[in-house]
Coordinates of C-alpha atoms in Angstrom, one line a residue:
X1126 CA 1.3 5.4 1.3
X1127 CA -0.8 6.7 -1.3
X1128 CA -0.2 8.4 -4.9
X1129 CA -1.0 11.7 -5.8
X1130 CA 0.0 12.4 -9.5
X1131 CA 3.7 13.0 -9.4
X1132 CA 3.9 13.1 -5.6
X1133 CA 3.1 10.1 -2.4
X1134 CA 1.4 11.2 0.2
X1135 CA 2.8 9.3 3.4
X1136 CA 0.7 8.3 6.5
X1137 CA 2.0 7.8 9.7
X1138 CA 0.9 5.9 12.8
X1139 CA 0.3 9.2 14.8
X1140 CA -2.3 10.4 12.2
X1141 CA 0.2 12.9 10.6
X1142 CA 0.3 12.7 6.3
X1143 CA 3.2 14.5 4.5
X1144 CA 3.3 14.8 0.8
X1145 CA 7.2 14.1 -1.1
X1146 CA 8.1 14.7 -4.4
X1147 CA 8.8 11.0 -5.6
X1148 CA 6.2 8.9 -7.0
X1149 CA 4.8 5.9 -5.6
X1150 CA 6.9 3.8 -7.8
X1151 CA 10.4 4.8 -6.1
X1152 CA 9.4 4.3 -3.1
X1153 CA 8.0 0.3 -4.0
X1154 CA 11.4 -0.2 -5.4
X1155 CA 12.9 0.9 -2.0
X1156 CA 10.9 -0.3 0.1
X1157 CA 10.1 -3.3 -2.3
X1158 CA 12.0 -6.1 0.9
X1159 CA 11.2 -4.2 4.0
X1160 CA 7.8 -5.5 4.4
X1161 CA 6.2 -3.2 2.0
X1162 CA 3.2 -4.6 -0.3
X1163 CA 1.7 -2.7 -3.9
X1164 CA -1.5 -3.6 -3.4
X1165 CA -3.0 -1.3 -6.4
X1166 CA -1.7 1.3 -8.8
X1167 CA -2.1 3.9 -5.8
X1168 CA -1.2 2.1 -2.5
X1169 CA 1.9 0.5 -0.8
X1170 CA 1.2 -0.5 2.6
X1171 CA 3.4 -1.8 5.6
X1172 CA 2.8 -5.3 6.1
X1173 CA 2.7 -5.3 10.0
X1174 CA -0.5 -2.9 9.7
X1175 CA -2.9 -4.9 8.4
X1176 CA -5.4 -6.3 10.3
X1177 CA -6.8 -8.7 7.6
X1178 CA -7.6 -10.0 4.1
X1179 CA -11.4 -9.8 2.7
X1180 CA -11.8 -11.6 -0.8
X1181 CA -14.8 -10.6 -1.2
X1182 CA -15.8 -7.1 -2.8
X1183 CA -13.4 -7.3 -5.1
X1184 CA -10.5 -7.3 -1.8
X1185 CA -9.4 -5.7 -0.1
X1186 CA -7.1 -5.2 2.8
X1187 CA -8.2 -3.8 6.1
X1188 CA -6.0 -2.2 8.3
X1189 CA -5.3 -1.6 12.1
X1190 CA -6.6 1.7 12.0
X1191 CA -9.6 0.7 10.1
X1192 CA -8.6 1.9 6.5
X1193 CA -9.9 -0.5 3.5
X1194 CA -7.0 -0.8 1.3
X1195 CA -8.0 -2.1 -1.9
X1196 CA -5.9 -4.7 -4.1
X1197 CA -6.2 -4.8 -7.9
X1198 CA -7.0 -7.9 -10.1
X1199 CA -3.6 -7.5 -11.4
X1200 CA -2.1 -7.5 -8.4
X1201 CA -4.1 -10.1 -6.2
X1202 CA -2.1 -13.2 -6.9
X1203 CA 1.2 -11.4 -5.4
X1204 CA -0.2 -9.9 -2.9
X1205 CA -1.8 -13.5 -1.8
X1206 CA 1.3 -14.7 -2.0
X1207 CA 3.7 -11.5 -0.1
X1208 CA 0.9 -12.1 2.7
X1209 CA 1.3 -15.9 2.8
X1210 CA 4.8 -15.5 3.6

């Protein structure tokens, strides 16, 4: 998932993106224990579709489609730590 102002733009599996109406934010808080990790200010990502963790280049996340999510500073340590579990 990805912000866009006001709206989330939502990326599916089959390569389909639809945009809704409610901001990033409500959808971490719903999604918050259902495998779902903020990884920066713009992206939640589905735990099961990553592929790996890079530290390097300020880290990122890569995922199974190839993507390069990236993961704030103020957000590394819980990330880290969602992943570890």
């Amino acid at each position: 998932m990805g912000a866009d102002g006001n709206y989330t733009r939502i990326f599916f599996d089959s390569g389909n993106q639809y945009f809704f109406c409610k901001t990033l934010k409500n959808y971490s808080e719903i999604l918050e224990y259902s495998g779902f990790i903020r990884t920066h200010q713009t992206h939640l990502i589905s735990a099961d579709k990553i592929s790996a963790c890079v530290k390097t280049d300020g880290g990122y996340i890569l995922m199974n489609d190839g993507s390069r999510i990236p993961i704030s500073r103020q957000r590394r340590d819980s990330v880290l730590q969602k992943m570890m579990i």
